[in-house]
Amino acid sequence: MIRYGIVGCGHIAKKHVQAIANVDGAVLTAVCDTNEERLQEFVTDGVQGFLDLQDMLQADLVDVVSICTPSGLHKVLTIQVAEAKKHVVVEKPMALTLEDANAMIEACEKNNVKMAVIHPNRFRPAIIELRKQLDKGSFGKIGHANATVRWNRNQAYYDQAPWRGTKAMDGGVLMNQAIHNMDLMLWMMGDIEEVSSYNATRIRDIEAEDTSLSVIRFKSGALGVLEAAVTIYPKNLEESLSIFGETGTATISGPNANWIKTWDFAGLTEEEKQQTIEQIAQDPFGIPGHECIIQDMTNAIAQDYIPVVSGKEGREALAFVIACQQSAETGKPVRMDDLLKSHEGATR
C-alpha cells in the first residue's frame, strides 16, 4: 500500500481524503494542520494527526504528501516534503511564481521523488473525448479556441479567510479559478507564442483581479481568447472550452465544462453525433479528477514512471497565468519564450 498524508485540512482536503479512499493500493495514514480544531475533523482510526509537518514526516507514516494549503505556501512545503524523501501531490496552482515552481521541481528531482499537480479537469469524459478528436485530426487545421470561466465568488467567499483574494497567497481569478481551463487550453492547443491581456478588479473588494480578458497566439499559428471572471450574478453561469477548425467545431460547456454543447465534424453523421452527446450526458462527471490523479501517482510510484500531470506540466499552466498577469500590468504583449528565458530553469 502507498501511504498518503495530507497537509492543510481545509475544504479541498476533503476531496483528497475521498480520492485516497477510492484508490486501490492507497491509504490515508496521517494529516497535518496548525489549527487543532480543523485537524481533529480529519483524525480517525488509522489516521494520525500532527500540528507540525516535520513531526509527521519524521514519524515515517507516509510515502506521499498531498499539499492542500493556501497557494503561497506550496513552495516551502513541497521542498520540505521532498527533502524528507516523500513524493508530492500539490494542489493548483503549484506555485505563484516561476521561481518557486522551479525550486519545487528541482527539489523533487534532486531527492528522486515524484510530483503531481492537481489539474483534474483533464479527466472529465467530455474533455477526454475532445482530446481524442484532436489526436485523430478531426478538426483539420485549427483556426482558434475559446476558453470561458464565468463564475460567482461573492464577497463572503473572500471574507471567510484572510488569504483569499490576495496576490501573495491566492493570486486572483486567473491563478485560483481559471487556471484549470487554461491548463485544458494548453493541453489541447499546444505551446503559446504570445499573450495580450487586460485585468481588472471591478466588483470584489480584493487585492487581486476579479476579471480578466486575454488574446493568445499559439506557436501553431492558431489564435485563442480567454475570458475569466468571478463577478457573475447571482451564481456560476458557465465554464466552457471551444475549438474551431476547418473540418470541426466543438464546445464543451455547462456551469462546469462537463457537457457537449456543440459537436460537428466533417463525415460525422447526425446519429453518431447524438450518440456521443448522449453517452457523455449519461455520466458527465465520470471518475473524479482528484481520484484519477491519486491513482496515477500510486501507479507511478509502483511502476516508476512520471505522473501524467507532472510538475513540469503544472509549471506550463502557471507560466500561462503569469504571462497574462504581466501583460496586463505592463500594457504590452508578452512572448512566452522571453518570459521563460527571463526565469532561470523555466525552459523545458
Short mmCIF file of N, CA and C in Angstrom, two decimals, residues 1-7 16 20 25-32 53 56-57 60-67 77 81-82 84-90 108 113-118 293-302 307:
data_model
loop_
_atom_site.label_atom_id
_atom_site.label_comp_id
_atom_site.label_asym_id
_atom_site.label_seq_id
_atom_site.Cartn_x
_atom_site.Cartn_y
_atom_site.Cartn_z
N MET A 1 0.84 -1.21 0.00
CA MET A 1 0.00 0.00 0.00
C MET A 1 0.87 1.25 0.00
N ILE A 2 0.48 2.23 -0.80
CA ILE A 2 1.15 3.52 -0.80
C ILE A 2 0.46 4.39 0.24
N ARG A 3 1.22 4.87 1.22
CA ARG A 3 0.66 5.62 2.35
C ARG A 3 0.66 7.12 2.05
N TYR A 4 -0.49 7.74 2.22
CA TYR A 4 -0.65 9.16 1.93
C TYR A 4 -0.85 9.95 3.22
N GLY A 5 -0.28 11.15 3.22
CA GLY A 5 -0.56 12.13 4.26
C GLY A 5 -1.09 13.39 3.61
N ILE A 6 -1.79 14.21 4.37
CA ILE A 6 -2.34 15.47 3.87
C ILE A 6 -1.87 16.59 4.80
N VAL A 7 -1.39 17.69 4.21
CA VAL A 7 -1.08 18.88 4.99
C VAL A 7 -2.02 19.99 4.53
N HIS A 16 -9.28 15.09 -1.33
CA HIS A 16 -8.12 14.19 -1.28
C HIS A 16 -8.42 12.97 -0.41
N ILE A 20 -8.27 9.25 -2.01
CA ILE A 20 -7.37 8.22 -1.47
C ILE A 20 -8.17 6.99 -1.05
N GLY A 25 -4.76 0.34 -3.54
CA GLY A 25 -3.33 0.46 -3.33
C GLY A 25 -2.91 1.72 -2.60
N ALA A 26 -3.89 2.56 -2.20
CA ALA A 26 -3.59 3.80 -1.48
C ALA A 26 -4.32 3.80 -0.13
N VAL A 27 -3.70 4.41 0.86
CA VAL A 27 -4.33 4.51 2.18
C VAL A 27 -3.90 5.81 2.84
N LEU A 28 -4.84 6.49 3.47
CA LEU A 28 -4.53 7.71 4.23
C LEU A 28 -4.08 7.31 5.62
N THR A 29 -2.89 7.77 6.02
CA THR A 29 -2.34 7.38 7.32
C THR A 29 -2.07 8.56 8.25
N ALA A 30 -2.01 9.80 7.70
CA ALA A 30 -1.67 10.93 8.55
C ALA A 30 -2.21 12.22 7.95
N VAL A 31 -2.52 13.18 8.83
CA VAL A 31 -2.96 14.51 8.41
C VAL A 31 -2.25 15.54 9.28
N CYS A 32 -2.12 16.76 8.73
CA CYS A 32 -1.41 17.82 9.44
C CYS A 32 -2.09 19.16 9.21
N LEU A 53 4.31 19.76 10.38
CA LEU A 53 4.61 18.90 9.24
C LEU A 53 5.87 18.09 9.47
N MET A 56 5.21 15.02 11.35
CA MET A 56 4.55 14.00 10.52
C MET A 56 5.56 13.28 9.63
N LEU A 57 6.47 14.05 9.04
CA LEU A 57 7.47 13.46 8.15
C LEU A 57 8.44 12.55 8.92
N ASP A 60 7.52 8.93 9.85
CA ASP A 60 7.67 7.94 8.78
C ASP A 60 6.40 7.10 8.60
N LEU A 61 5.27 7.80 8.56
CA LEU A 61 3.99 7.14 8.36
C LEU A 61 3.50 7.25 6.92
N VAL A 62 4.19 8.06 6.10
CA VAL A 62 3.67 8.35 4.76
C VAL A 62 4.74 8.15 3.68
N ASP A 63 4.28 7.86 2.48
CA ASP A 63 5.13 7.80 1.29
C ASP A 63 4.90 9.00 0.39
N VAL A 64 3.70 9.58 0.47
CA VAL A 64 3.30 10.71 -0.36
C VAL A 64 2.59 11.72 0.53
N VAL A 65 2.80 13.01 0.24
CA VAL A 65 2.07 14.06 0.96
C VAL A 65 1.29 14.90 -0.04
N SER A 66 -0.02 15.02 0.20
CA SER A 66 -0.87 15.94 -0.57
C SER A 66 -0.84 17.30 0.10
N ILE A 67 -0.44 18.32 -0.65
CA ILE A 67 -0.33 19.68 -0.11
C ILE A 67 -1.59 20.45 -0.49
N LEU A 77 6.51 24.05 1.55
CA LEU A 77 6.06 22.73 1.99
C LEU A 77 6.51 21.64 1.03
N VAL A 81 8.83 18.49 2.08
CA VAL A 81 8.41 17.10 1.85
C VAL A 81 9.42 16.36 0.99
N ALA A 82 9.89 16.99 -0.07
CA ALA A 82 10.86 16.35 -0.97
C ALA A 82 12.16 16.02 -0.25
N ALA A 84 12.47 15.25 2.71
CA ALA A 84 12.22 14.09 3.58
C ALA A 84 12.05 12.81 2.77
N LYS A 85 12.31 12.91 1.44
CA LYS A 85 12.24 11.78 0.52
C LYS A 85 10.83 11.23 0.37
N LYS A 86 9.85 12.13 0.44
CA LYS A 86 8.46 11.74 0.21
C LYS A 86 7.98 12.34 -1.11
N HIS A 87 7.13 11.62 -1.81
CA HIS A 87 6.55 12.10 -3.05
C HIS A 87 5.52 13.19 -2.76
N VAL A 88 5.20 14.00 -3.78
CA VAL A 88 4.38 15.19 -3.59
C VAL A 88 3.20 15.21 -4.55
N VAL A 89 2.01 15.43 -4.01
CA VAL A 89 0.83 15.81 -4.78
C VAL A 89 0.46 17.20 -4.32
N VAL A 90 0.47 18.18 -5.24
CA VAL A 90 0.25 19.56 -4.82
C VAL A 90 -0.96 20.14 -5.55
N CYS A 108 12.35 18.10 -6.00
CA CYS A 108 11.85 16.75 -6.24
C CYS A 108 12.83 15.92 -7.06
N VAL A 113 12.15 12.10 -5.97
CA VAL A 113 10.75 11.85 -5.64
C VAL A 113 9.87 12.41 -6.75
N LYS A 114 8.67 11.90 -6.84
CA LYS A 114 7.75 12.29 -7.91
C LYS A 114 6.83 13.42 -7.45
N MET A 115 6.40 14.23 -8.43
CA MET A 115 5.46 15.30 -8.15
C MET A 115 4.30 15.23 -9.14
N ALA A 116 3.08 15.38 -8.61
CA ALA A 116 1.88 15.51 -9.44
C ALA A 116 1.16 16.78 -9.03
N VAL A 117 0.62 17.49 -10.03
CA VAL A 117 -0.12 18.73 -9.78
C VAL A 117 -1.59 18.48 -10.07
N ILE A 118 -2.45 19.00 -9.21
CA ILE A 118 -3.89 18.76 -9.34
C ILE A 118 -4.49 19.65 -10.43
N ILE A 293 -5.89 11.40 -10.38
CA ILE A 293 -4.52 11.84 -10.13
C ILE A 293 -3.88 11.03 -9.00
N ILE A 294 -4.66 10.73 -7.94
CA ILE A 294 -4.13 9.90 -6.86
C ILE A 294 -3.85 8.49 -7.38
N GLN A 295 -4.74 7.95 -8.22
CA GLN A 295 -4.50 6.63 -8.81
C GLN A 295 -3.23 6.63 -9.67
N ASP A 296 -3.08 7.70 -10.45
CA ASP A 296 -1.90 7.80 -11.31
C ASP A 296 -0.62 7.90 -10.48
N MET A 297 -0.64 8.69 -9.41
CA MET A 297 0.54 8.79 -8.56
C MET A 297 0.86 7.45 -7.91
N THR A 298 -0.16 6.75 -7.44
CA THR A 298 0.04 5.44 -6.82
C THR A 298 0.67 4.48 -7.82
N ASN A 299 0.17 4.49 -9.04
CA ASN A 299 0.75 3.63 -10.09
C ASN A 299 2.15 4.07 -10.48
N ALA A 300 2.37 5.41 -10.53
CA ALA A 300 3.68 5.94 -10.92
C ALA A 300 4.76 5.50 -9.94
N ILE A 301 4.42 5.45 -8.66
CA ILE A 301 5.38 5.01 -7.65
C ILE A 301 5.65 3.50 -7.81
N ALA A 302 4.58 2.74 -7.98
CA ALA A 302 4.71 1.28 -8.08
C ALA A 302 5.45 0.86 -9.36
N PRO A 307 4.39 11.01 -13.32
CA PRO A 307 2.94 11.21 -13.28
C PRO A 307 2.43 11.97 -14.50
#
